[in-house]
GROMACS .gro file of C-alpha atoms in nm:
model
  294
    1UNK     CA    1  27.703  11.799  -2.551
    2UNK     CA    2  27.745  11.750  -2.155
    3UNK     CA    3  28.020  11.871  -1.994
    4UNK     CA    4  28.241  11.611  -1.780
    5UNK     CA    5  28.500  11.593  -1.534
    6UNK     CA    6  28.794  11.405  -1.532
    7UNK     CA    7  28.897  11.240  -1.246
    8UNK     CA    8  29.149  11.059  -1.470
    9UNK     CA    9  29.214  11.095  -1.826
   10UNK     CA   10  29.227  10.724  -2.000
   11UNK     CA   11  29.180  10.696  -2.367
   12UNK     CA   12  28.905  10.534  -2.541
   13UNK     CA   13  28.847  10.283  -2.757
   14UNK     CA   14  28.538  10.211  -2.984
   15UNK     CA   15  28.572   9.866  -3.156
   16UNK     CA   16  28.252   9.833  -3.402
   17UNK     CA   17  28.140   9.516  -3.526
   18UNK     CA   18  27.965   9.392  -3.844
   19UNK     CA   19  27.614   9.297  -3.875
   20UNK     CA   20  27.462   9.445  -4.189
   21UNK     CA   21  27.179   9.732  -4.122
   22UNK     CA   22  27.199   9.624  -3.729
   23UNK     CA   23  27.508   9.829  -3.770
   24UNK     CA   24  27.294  10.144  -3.838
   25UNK     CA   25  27.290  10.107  -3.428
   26UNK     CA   26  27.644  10.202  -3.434
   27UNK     CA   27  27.527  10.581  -3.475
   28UNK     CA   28  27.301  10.596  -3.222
   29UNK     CA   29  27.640  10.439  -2.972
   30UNK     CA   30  27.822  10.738  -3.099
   31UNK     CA   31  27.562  10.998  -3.058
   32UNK     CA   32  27.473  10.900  -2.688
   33UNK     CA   33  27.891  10.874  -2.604
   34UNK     CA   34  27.868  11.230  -2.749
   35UNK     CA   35  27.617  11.377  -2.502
   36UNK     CA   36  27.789  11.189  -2.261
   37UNK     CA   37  28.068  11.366  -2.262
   38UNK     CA   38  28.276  11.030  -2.326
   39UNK     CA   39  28.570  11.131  -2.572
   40UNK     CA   40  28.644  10.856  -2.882
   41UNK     CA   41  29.040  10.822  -2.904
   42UNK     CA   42  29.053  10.546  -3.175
   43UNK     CA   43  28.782  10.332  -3.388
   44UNK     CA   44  28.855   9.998  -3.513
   45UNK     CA   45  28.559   9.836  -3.751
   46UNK     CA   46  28.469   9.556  -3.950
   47UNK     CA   47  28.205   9.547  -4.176
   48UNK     CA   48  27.938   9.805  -4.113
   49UNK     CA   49  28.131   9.911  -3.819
   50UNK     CA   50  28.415  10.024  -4.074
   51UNK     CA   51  28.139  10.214  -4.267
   52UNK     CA   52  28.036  10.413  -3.975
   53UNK     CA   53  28.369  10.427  -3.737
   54UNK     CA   54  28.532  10.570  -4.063
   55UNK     CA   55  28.286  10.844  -4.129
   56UNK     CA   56  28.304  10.952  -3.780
   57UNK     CA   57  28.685  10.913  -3.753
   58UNK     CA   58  28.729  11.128  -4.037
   59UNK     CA   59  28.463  11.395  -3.989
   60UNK     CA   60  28.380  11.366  -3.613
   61UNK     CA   61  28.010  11.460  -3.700
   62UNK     CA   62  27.730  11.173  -3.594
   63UNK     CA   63  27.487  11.384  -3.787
   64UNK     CA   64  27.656  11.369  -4.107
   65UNK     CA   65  27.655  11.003  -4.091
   66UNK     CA   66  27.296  11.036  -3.996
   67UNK     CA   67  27.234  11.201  -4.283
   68UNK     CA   68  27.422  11.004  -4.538
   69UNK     CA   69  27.254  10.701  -4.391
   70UNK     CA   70  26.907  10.788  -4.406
   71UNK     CA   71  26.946  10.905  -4.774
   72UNK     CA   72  27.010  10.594  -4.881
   73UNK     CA   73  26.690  10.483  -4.824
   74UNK     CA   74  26.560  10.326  -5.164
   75UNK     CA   75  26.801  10.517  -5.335
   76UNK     CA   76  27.144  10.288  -5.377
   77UNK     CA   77  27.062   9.927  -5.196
   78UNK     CA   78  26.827   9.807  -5.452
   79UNK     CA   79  27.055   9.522  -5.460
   80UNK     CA   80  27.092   9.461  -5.109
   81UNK     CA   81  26.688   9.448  -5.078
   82UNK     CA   82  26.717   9.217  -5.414
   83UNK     CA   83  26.942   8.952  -5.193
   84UNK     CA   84  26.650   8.971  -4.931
   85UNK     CA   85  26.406   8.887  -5.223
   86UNK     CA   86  26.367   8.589  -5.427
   87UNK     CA   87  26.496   8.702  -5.790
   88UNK     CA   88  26.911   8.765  -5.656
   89UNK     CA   89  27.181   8.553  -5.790
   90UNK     CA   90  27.449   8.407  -5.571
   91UNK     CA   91  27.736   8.692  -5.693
   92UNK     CA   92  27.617   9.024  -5.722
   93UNK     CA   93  27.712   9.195  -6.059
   94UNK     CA   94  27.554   9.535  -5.931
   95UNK     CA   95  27.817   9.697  -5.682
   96UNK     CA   96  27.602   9.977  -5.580
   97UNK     CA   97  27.667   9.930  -5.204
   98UNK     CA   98  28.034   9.953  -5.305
   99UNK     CA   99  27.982  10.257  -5.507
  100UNK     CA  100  27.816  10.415  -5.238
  101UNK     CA  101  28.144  10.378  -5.021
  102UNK     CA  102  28.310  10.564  -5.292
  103UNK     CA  103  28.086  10.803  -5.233
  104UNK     CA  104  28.059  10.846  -4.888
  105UNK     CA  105  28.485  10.867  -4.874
  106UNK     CA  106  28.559  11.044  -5.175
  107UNK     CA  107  28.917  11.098  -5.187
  108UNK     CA  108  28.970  11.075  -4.832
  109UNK     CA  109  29.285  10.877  -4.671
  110UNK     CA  110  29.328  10.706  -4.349
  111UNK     CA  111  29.572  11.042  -4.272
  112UNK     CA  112  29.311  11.294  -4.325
  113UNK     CA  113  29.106  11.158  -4.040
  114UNK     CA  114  29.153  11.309  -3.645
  115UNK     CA  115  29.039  11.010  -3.432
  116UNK     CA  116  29.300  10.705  -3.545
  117UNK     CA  117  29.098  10.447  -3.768
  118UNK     CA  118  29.119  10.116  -3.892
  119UNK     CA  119  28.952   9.890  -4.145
  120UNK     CA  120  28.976   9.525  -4.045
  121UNK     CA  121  28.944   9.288  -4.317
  122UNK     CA  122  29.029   8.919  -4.407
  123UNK     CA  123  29.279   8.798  -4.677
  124UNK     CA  124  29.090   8.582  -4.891
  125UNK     CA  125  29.377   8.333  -4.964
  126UNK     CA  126  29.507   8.282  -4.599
  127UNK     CA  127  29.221   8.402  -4.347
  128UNK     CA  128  29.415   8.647  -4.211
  129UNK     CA  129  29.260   8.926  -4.015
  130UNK     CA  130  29.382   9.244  -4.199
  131UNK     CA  131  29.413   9.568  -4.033
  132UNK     CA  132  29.448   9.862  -4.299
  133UNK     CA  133  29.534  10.265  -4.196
  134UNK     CA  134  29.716  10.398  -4.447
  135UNK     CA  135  29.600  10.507  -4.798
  136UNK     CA  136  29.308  10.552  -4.921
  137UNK     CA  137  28.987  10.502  -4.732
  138UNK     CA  138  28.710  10.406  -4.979
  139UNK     CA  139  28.933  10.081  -5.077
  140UNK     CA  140  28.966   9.954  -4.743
  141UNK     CA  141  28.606  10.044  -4.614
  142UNK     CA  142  28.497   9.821  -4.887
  143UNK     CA  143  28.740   9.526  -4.902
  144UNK     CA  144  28.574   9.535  -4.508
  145UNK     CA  145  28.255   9.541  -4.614
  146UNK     CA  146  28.260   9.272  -4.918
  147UNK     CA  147  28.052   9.013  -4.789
  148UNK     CA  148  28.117   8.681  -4.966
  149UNK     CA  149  27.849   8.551  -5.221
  150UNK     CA  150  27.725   8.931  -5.231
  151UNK     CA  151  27.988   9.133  -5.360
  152UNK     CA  152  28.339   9.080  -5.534
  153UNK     CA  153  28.700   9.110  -5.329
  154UNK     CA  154  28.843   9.448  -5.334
  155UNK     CA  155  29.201   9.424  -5.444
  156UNK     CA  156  29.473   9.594  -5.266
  157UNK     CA  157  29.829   9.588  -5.272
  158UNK     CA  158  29.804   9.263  -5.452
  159UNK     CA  159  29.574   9.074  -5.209
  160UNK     CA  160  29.225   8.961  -5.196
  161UNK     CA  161  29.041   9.087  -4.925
  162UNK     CA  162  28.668   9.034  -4.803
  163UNK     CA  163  28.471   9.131  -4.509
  164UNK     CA  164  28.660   9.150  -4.224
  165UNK     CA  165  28.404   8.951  -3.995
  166UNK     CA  166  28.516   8.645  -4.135
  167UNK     CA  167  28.876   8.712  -3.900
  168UNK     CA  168  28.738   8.992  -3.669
  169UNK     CA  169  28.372   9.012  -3.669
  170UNK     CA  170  28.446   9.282  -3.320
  171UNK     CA  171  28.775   9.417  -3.288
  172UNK     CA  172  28.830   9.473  -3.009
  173UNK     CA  173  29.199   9.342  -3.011
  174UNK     CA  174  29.311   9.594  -3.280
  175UNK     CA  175  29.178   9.943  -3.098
  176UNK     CA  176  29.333   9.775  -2.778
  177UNK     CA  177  29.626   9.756  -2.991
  178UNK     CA  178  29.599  10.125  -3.104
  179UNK     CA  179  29.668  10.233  -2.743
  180UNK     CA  180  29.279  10.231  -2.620
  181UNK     CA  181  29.298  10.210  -2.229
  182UNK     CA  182  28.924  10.134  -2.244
  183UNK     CA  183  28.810   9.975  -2.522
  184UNK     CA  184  28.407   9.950  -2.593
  185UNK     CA  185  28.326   9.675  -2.767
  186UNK     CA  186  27.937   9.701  -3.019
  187UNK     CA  187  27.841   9.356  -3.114
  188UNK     CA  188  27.510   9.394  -3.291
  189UNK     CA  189  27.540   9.033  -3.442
  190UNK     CA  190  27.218   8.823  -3.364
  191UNK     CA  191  27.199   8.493  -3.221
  192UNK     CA  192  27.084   8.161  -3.416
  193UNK     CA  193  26.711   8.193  -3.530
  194UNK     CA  194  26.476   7.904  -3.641
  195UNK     CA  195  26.433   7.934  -4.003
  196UNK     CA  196  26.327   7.613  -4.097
  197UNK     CA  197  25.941   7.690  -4.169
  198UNK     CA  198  26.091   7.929  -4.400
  199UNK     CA  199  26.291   7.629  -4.615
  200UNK     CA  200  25.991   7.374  -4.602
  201UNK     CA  201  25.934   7.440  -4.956
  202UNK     CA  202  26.264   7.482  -5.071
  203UNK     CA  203  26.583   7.750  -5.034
  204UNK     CA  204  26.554   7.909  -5.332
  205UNK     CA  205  26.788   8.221  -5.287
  206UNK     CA  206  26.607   8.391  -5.002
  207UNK     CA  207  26.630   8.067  -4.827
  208UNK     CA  208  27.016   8.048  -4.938
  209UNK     CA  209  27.063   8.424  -4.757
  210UNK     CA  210  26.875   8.318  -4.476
  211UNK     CA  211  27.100   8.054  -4.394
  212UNK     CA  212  27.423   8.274  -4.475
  213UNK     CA  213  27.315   8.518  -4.197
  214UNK     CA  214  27.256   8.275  -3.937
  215UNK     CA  215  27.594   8.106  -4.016
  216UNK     CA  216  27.798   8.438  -4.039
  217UNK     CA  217  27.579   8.518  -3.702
  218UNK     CA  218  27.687   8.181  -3.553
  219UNK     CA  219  28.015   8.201  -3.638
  220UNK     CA  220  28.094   8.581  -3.522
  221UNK     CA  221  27.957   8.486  -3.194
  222UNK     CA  222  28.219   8.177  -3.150
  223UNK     CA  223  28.519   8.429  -3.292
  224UNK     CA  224  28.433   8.696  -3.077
  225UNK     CA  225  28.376   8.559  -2.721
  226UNK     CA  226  28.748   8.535  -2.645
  227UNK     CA  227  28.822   8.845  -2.849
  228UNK     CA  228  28.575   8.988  -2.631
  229UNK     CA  229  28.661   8.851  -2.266
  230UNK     CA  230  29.034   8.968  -2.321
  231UNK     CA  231  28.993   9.292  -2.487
  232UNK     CA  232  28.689   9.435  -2.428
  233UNK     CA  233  28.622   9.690  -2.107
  234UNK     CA  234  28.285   9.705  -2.213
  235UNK     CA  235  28.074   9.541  -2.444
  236UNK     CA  236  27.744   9.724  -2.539
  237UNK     CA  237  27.433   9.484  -2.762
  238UNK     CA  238  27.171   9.672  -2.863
  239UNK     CA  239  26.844   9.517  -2.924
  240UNK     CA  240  26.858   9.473  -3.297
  241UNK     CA  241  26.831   9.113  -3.310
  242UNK     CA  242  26.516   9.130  -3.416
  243UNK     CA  243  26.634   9.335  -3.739
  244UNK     CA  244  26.713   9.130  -4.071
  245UNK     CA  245  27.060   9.240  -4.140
  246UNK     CA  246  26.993   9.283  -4.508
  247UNK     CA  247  26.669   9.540  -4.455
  248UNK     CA  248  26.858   9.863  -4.473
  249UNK     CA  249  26.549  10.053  -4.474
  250UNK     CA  250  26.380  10.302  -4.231
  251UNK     CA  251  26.723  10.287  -4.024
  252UNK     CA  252  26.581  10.481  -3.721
  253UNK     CA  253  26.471  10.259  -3.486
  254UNK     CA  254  26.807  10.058  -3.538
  255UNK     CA  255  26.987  10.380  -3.493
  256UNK     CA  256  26.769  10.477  -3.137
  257UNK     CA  257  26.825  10.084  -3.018
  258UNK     CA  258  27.230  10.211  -3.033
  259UNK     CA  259  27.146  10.517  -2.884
  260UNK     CA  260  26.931  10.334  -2.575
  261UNK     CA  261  27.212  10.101  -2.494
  262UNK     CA  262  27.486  10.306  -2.438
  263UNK     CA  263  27.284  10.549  -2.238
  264UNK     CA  264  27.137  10.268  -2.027
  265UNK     CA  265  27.484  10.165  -1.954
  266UNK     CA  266  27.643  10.483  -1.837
  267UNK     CA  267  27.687  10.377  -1.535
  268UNK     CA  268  27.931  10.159  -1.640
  269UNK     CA  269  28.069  10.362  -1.885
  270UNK     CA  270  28.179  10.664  -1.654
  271UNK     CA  271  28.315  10.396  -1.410
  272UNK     CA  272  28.608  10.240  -1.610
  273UNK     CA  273  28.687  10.512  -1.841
  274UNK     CA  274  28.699  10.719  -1.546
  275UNK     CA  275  28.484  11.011  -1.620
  276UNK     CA  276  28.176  11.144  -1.429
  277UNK     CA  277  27.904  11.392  -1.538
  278UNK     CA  278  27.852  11.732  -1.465
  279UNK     CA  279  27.503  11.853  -1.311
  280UNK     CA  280  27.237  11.725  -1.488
  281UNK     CA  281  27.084  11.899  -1.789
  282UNK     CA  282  26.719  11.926  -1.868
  283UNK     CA  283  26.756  11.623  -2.176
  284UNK     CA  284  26.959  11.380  -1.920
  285UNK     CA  285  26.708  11.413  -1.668
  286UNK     CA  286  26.435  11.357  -1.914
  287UNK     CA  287  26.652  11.057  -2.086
  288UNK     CA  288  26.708  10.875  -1.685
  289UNK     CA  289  26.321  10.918  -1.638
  290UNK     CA  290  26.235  10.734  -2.006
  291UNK     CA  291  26.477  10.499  -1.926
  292UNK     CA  292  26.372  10.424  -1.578
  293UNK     CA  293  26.768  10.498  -1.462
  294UNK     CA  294  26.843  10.654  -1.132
   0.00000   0.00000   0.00000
């Protein structure tokens, strides 16, 4: 990792957004903050972005998560790649993408972890944006994560709760909340995309899905912009649109897209958290050159 200098200390917020397997470029944010130098003072995430900002809130290790990831590669998301397909029925009965959650957490809680962490997810009755830190982790990563029409509500303390981008698809309010000074903001949600060749000869269920994305998509983007223009210091969009957010995998290039953005924008990044680097090492100077920077 690169050493820094503070000029002066603020603390740092990473709000994570949903997105399916775009969020795989969540890792490659966190691994190019790392060798940065930039410090990660709270996570807030919804959806993927809970998967991954818990992981690293609780073990502080991008290449665990790295790991973990990239075993699950046509291991445990048969069903997801079933959705994608044309033989999936509208409510999963297979929870494997669930069970993986269980997992990945284990027995963990919310008070094991050393960067602050929370799960945002939506009440199912009211629409309520629910922001969850104590207990259990596995519970809450997955009532973020339970996309409707793919997998059941996760029940906890009596309510309903889904995915969390239905309230908060980037939130960027809640680790501003947490006591972020400078909150970065990952939206890796993709804009509206033609699919209407796709329908000519009928939904079916891949159709079905296909429409799903682009309205979750459509509808994150509306949610977020105000989120986004009052909360966010930064906002960082990797180039994952072209990605379908239900192919989870060979998640490497997602993860390197991550990794590209946040380096491109360190610039920015040093400015308003207030941190600038050290003399350059042989990897940065390589990394400005294959980036065109400086």
């Amino acid at each position: 990792m690169q050493t820094i200098m503070e000029k002066t200390r603020k603390k740092v917020g990473l709000a994570l957004g949903g997105g399916g397997a775009r969020g795989f470029a969540h890792i490659g944010i966190i691994k190019a903050l790392n060798d940065l130098g930039i410090p990660i003072d709270f996570i807030a995430g919804t959806s993927m972005g809970a998967i991954i900002g818990g992981l690293y809130a609780l073990t502080e290790s991008v290449e665990s998560i790295e790991s973990k990831i990239k075993g699950l590669e046509g291991k445990n998301l048969k069903l997801v790649n079933a959705i994608a397909g044309k033989s999936a029925k509208p409510i999963a009965k297979n929870q494997s993408m669930l069970k993986t959650i269980d997992e990945f957490f284990g027995d963990a809680k919310f008070e094991d972890c050393p960067v602050p962490f929370k799960a945002v997810a939506t009440d199912l009755k009211t629409g309520d944006e629910m922001s969850l830190d104590q207990g259990l982790m596995a519970p809450a990563v997955k009532a973020s994560a339970a996309i409707p029409m793919i997998f059941q509500p996760v029940e906890i303390d009596g309510k309903l709760l889904v995915d969390g981008g239905l309230a908060r698809p980037i939130p960027a309010d809640v680790v501003k909340q947490m006591g972020a000074d400078v909150v970065i903001a990952v939206d890796v949600s993709a804009k509206w995309v033609d699919i209407s060749a796709d329908l000519t000869k009928g939904i079916g269920w891949q159709g079905f899905y296909s429409v799903l994305s682009n309205m979750l998509a459509a509808m994150n983007q509306q949610i977020s912009k105000e989120i986004l223009k009052n909360n966010a210091d930064i906002t960082l969009r990797p180039a994952v649109t072209g990605y379908d957010w239900l192919r989870f995998g060979n998640p490497e290039d997602i993860i390197a897209s991550g990794y590209r953005e946040a380096y491109s924008q360190k610039a920015l990044i040093f400015e308003k958290t207030g941190y600038e680097p050290s003399a350059k090492t042989g990897l940065q100077i390589f990394l400005d050159f294959l980036f065109g920077l400086d």
